mmCIF file of C-alpha atoms in Angstrom:
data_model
loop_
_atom_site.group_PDB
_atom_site.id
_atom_site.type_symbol
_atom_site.label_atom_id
_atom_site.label_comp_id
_atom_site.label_asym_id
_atom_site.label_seq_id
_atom_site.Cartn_x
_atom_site.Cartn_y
_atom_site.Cartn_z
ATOM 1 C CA UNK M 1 63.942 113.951 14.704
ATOM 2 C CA UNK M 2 62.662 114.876 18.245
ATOM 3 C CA UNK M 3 61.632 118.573 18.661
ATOM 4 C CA UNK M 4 62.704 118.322 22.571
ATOM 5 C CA UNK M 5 65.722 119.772 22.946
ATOM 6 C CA UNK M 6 68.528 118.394 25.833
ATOM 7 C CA UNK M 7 71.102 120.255 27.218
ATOM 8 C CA UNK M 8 74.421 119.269 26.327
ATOM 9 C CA UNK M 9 77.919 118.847 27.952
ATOM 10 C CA UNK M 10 78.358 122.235 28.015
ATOM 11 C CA UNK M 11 76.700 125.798 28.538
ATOM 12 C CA UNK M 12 74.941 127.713 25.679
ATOM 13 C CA UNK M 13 73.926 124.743 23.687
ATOM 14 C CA UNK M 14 70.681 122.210 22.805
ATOM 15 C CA UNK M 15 71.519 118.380 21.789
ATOM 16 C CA UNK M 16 68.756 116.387 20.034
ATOM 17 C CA UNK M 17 70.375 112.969 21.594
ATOM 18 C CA UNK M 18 68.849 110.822 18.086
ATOM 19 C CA UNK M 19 71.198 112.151 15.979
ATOM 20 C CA UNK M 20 73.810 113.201 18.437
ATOM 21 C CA UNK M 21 73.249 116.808 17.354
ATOM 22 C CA UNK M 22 74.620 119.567 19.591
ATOM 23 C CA UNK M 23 73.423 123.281 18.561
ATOM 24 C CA UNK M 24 75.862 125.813 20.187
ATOM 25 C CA UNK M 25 74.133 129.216 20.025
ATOM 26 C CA UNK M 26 75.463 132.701 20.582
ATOM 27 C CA UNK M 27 71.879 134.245 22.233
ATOM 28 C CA UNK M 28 70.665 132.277 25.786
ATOM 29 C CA UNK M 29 67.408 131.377 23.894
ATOM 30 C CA UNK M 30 67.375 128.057 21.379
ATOM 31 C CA UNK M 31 65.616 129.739 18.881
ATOM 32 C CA UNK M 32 68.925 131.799 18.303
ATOM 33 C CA UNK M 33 70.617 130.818 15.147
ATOM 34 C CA UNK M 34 73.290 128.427 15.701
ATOM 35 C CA UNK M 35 77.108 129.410 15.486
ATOM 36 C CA UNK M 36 78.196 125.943 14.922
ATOM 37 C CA UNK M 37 77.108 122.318 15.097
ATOM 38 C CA UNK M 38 79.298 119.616 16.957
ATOM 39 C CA UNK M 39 78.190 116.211 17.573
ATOM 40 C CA UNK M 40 79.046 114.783 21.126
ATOM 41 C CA UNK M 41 79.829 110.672 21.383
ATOM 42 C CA UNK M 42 77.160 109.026 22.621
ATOM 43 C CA UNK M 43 79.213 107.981 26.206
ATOM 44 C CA UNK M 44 79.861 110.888 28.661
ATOM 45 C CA UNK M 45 82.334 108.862 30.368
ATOM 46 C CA UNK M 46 85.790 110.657 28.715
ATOM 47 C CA UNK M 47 86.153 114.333 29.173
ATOM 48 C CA UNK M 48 86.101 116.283 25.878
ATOM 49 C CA UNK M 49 89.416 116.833 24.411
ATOM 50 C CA UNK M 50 90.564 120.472 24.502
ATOM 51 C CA UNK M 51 91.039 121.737 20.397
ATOM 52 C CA UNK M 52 91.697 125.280 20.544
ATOM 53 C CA UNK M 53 87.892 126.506 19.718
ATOM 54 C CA UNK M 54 89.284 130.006 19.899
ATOM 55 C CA UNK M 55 91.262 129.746 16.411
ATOM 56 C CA UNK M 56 88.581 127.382 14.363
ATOM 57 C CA UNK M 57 89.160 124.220 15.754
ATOM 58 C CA UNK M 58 85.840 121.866 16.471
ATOM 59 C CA UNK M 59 85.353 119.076 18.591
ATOM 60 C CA UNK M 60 83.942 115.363 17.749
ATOM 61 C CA UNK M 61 84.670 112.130 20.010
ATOM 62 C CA UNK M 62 88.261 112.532 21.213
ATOM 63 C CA UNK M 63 89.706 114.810 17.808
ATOM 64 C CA UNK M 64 89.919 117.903 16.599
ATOM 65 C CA UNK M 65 88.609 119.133 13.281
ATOM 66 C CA UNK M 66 89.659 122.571 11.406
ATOM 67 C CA UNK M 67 87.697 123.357 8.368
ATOM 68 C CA UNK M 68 90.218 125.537 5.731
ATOM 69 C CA UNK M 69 87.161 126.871 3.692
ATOM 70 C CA UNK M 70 89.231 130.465 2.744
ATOM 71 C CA UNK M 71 92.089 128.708 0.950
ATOM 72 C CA UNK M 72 91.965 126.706 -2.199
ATOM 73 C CA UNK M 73 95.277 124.165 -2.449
ATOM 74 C CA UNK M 74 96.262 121.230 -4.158
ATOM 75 C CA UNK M 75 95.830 117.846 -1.837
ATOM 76 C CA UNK M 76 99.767 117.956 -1.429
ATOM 77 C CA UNK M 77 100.022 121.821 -0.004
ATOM 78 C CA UNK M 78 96.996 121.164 1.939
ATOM 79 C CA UNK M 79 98.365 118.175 3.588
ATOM 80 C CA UNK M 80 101.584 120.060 4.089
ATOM 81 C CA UNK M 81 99.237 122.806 5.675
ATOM 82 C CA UNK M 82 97.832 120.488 8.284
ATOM 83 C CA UNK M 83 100.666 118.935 9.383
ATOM 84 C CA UNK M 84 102.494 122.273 10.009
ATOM 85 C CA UNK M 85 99.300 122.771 12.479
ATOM 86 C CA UNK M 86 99.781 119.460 14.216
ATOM 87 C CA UNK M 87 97.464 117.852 12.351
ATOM 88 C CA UNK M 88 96.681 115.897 8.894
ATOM 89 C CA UNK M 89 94.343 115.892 6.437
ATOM 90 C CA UNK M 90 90.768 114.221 8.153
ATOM 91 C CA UNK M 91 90.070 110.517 7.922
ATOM 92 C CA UNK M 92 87.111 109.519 7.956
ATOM 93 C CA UNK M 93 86.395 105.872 10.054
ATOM 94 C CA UNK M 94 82.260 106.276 10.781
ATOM 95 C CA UNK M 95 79.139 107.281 9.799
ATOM 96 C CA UNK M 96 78.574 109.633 12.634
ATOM 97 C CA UNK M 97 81.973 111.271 12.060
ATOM 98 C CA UNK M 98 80.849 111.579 8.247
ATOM 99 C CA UNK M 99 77.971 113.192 9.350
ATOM 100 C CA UNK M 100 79.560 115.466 11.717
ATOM 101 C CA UNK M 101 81.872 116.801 8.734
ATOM 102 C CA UNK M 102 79.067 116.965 6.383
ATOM 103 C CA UNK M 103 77.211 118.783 8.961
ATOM 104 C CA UNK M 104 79.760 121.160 9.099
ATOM 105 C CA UNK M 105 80.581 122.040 5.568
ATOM 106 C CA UNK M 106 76.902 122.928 5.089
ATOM 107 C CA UNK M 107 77.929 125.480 7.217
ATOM 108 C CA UNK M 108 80.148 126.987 4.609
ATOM 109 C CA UNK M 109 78.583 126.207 1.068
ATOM 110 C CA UNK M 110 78.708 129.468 0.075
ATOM 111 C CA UNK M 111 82.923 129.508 0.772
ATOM 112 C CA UNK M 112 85.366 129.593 -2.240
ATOM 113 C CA UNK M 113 86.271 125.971 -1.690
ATOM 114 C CA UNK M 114 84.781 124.554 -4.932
ATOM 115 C CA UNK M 115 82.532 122.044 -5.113
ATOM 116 C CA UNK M 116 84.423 119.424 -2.518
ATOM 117 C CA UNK M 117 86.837 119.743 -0.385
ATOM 118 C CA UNK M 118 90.224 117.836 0.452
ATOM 119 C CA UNK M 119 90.317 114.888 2.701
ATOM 120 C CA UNK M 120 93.395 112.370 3.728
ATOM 121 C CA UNK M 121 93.020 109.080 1.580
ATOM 122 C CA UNK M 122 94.568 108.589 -1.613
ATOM 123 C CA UNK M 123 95.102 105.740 -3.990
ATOM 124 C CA UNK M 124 98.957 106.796 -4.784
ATOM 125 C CA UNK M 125 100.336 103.870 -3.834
ATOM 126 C CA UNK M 126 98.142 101.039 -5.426
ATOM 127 C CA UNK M 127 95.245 102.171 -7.686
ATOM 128 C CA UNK M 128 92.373 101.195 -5.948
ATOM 129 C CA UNK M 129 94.081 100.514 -2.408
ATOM 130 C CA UNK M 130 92.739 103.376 -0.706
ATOM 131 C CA UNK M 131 94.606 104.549 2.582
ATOM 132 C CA UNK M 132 93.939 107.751 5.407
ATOM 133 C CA UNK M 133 97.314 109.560 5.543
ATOM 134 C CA UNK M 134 96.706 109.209 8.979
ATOM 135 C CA UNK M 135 97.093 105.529 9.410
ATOM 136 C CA UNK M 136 93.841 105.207 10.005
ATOM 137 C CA UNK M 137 91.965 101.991 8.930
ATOM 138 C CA UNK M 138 90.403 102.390 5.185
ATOM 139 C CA UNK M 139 86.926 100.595 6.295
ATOM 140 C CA UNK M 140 84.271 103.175 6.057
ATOM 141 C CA UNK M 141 83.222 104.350 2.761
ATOM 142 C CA UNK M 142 80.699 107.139 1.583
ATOM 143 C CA UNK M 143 81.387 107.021 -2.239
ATOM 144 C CA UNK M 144 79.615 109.044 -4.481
ATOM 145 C CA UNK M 145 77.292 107.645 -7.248
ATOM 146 C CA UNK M 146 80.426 105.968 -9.924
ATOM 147 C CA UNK M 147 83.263 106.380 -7.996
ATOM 148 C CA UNK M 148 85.667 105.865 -7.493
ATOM 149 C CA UNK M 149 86.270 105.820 -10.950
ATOM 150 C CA UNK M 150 89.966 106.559 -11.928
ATOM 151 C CA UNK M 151 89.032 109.490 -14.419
ATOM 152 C CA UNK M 152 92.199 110.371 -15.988
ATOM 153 C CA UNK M 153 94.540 109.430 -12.964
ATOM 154 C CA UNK M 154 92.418 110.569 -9.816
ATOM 155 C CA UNK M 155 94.546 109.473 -6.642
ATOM 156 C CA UNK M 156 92.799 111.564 -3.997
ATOM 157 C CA UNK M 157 90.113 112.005 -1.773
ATOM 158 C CA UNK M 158 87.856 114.733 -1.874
ATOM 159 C CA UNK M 159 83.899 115.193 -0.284
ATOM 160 C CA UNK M 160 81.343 117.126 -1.867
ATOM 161 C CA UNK M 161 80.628 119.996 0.052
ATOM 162 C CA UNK M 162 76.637 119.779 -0.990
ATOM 163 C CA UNK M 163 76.118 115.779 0.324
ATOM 164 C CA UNK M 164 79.359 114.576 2.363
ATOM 165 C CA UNK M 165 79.359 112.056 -0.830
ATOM 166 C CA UNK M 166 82.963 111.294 -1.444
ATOM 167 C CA UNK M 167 85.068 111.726 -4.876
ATOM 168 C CA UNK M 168 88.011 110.273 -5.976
ATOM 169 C CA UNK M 169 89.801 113.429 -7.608
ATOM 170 C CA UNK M 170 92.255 115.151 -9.300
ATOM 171 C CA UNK M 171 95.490 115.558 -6.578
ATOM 172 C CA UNK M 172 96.231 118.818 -8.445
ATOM 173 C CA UNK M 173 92.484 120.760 -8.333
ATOM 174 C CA UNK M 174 92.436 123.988 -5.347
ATOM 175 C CA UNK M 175 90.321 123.353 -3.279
ATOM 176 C CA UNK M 176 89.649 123.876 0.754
ATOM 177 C CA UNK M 177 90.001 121.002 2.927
ATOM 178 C CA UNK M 178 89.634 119.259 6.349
ATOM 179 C CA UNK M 179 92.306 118.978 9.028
ATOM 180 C CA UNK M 180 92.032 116.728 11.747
ATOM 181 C CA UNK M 181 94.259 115.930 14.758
ATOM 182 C CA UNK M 182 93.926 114.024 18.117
ATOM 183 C CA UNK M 183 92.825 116.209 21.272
ATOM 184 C CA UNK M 184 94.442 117.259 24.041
ATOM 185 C CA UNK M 185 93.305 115.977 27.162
#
């Protein structure tokens, strides 16, 4: 990683391009700790979508992330809990957007969430046939060492909040989980 910080799309913030990090920071100088991290898309070309930073919403590529790290649910209620926001529970269709939620949730480890937290695929229909509730094409994959692995019925999608590693899981554990919807432009 480069130690010569860019400026970024927008004011009060240092991007290390490499990794498409983007450190947002509360003080004008970068050695301030950071509030939040965001990754930007690599092209400048499309304005960033507008996600509501004011109540918890963050911003990668052209969506809108909300991280529900003070509420533990079952996969079902915390679907039901993103969609009455406008939103579902996050797919996940790159590396770089797997990074940007792992990123993220690193940010709140020490949160009542549990080891993982919820995210939208599940295995309901056909075991094995993994689908986003989304719609969203099934091709990227980030599974954890053995899984998935079916133990005792596990039909949904969870990632480990201490290595964005993902879990198929119990659809009936609490945990805290990841809504995602489409920006506003």
């Amino acid at each position: 990683m480069s130690a010569t910080p860019q400026t970024c799309h927008t004011t009060g913030c240092v991007m290390w391009p490499e990794l498409g990090l983007c450190l947002r920071t509360r003080r004008k100088s970068f050695f301030a700790i950071a509030a939040k991290t965001y990754f930007l898309p690599s092209s400048s070309a499309n304005p960033s979508p507008q996600c509501d930073l004011a109540n918890g919403w963050m911003t990668y590529g052209s969506n809108c992330y909300k991280f529900k790290s003070d509420t533990r649910k079952s996969w079902t209620s915390a679907r039901h809990d993103c969609v009455a926001d406008g939103a579902d529970l996050v797919s996940i269709t790159s590396a770089g957007e797997n990074q940007f939620v792992t990123s993220n949730m690193a940010l709140i480890q020490q949160s009542p969430t549990g080891i993982s937290m919820w995210m939208g695929g599940h295995d309901s229909m056909t075991e094995g046939g993994w689908e986003w509730t989304d719609g969203s094409p099934f091709r990227f994959i980030h599974w954890n060492a053995g899984n998935p692995d079916d133990y005792y019925g596990e039909d949904c999608l969870s990632m480990l909040i201490n290595n964005g590693y993902w879990n198929d899981d119990n659809c009936e554990y609490k945990r805290g989980y990841i809504c995602k919807r489409r920006g506003e432009k």
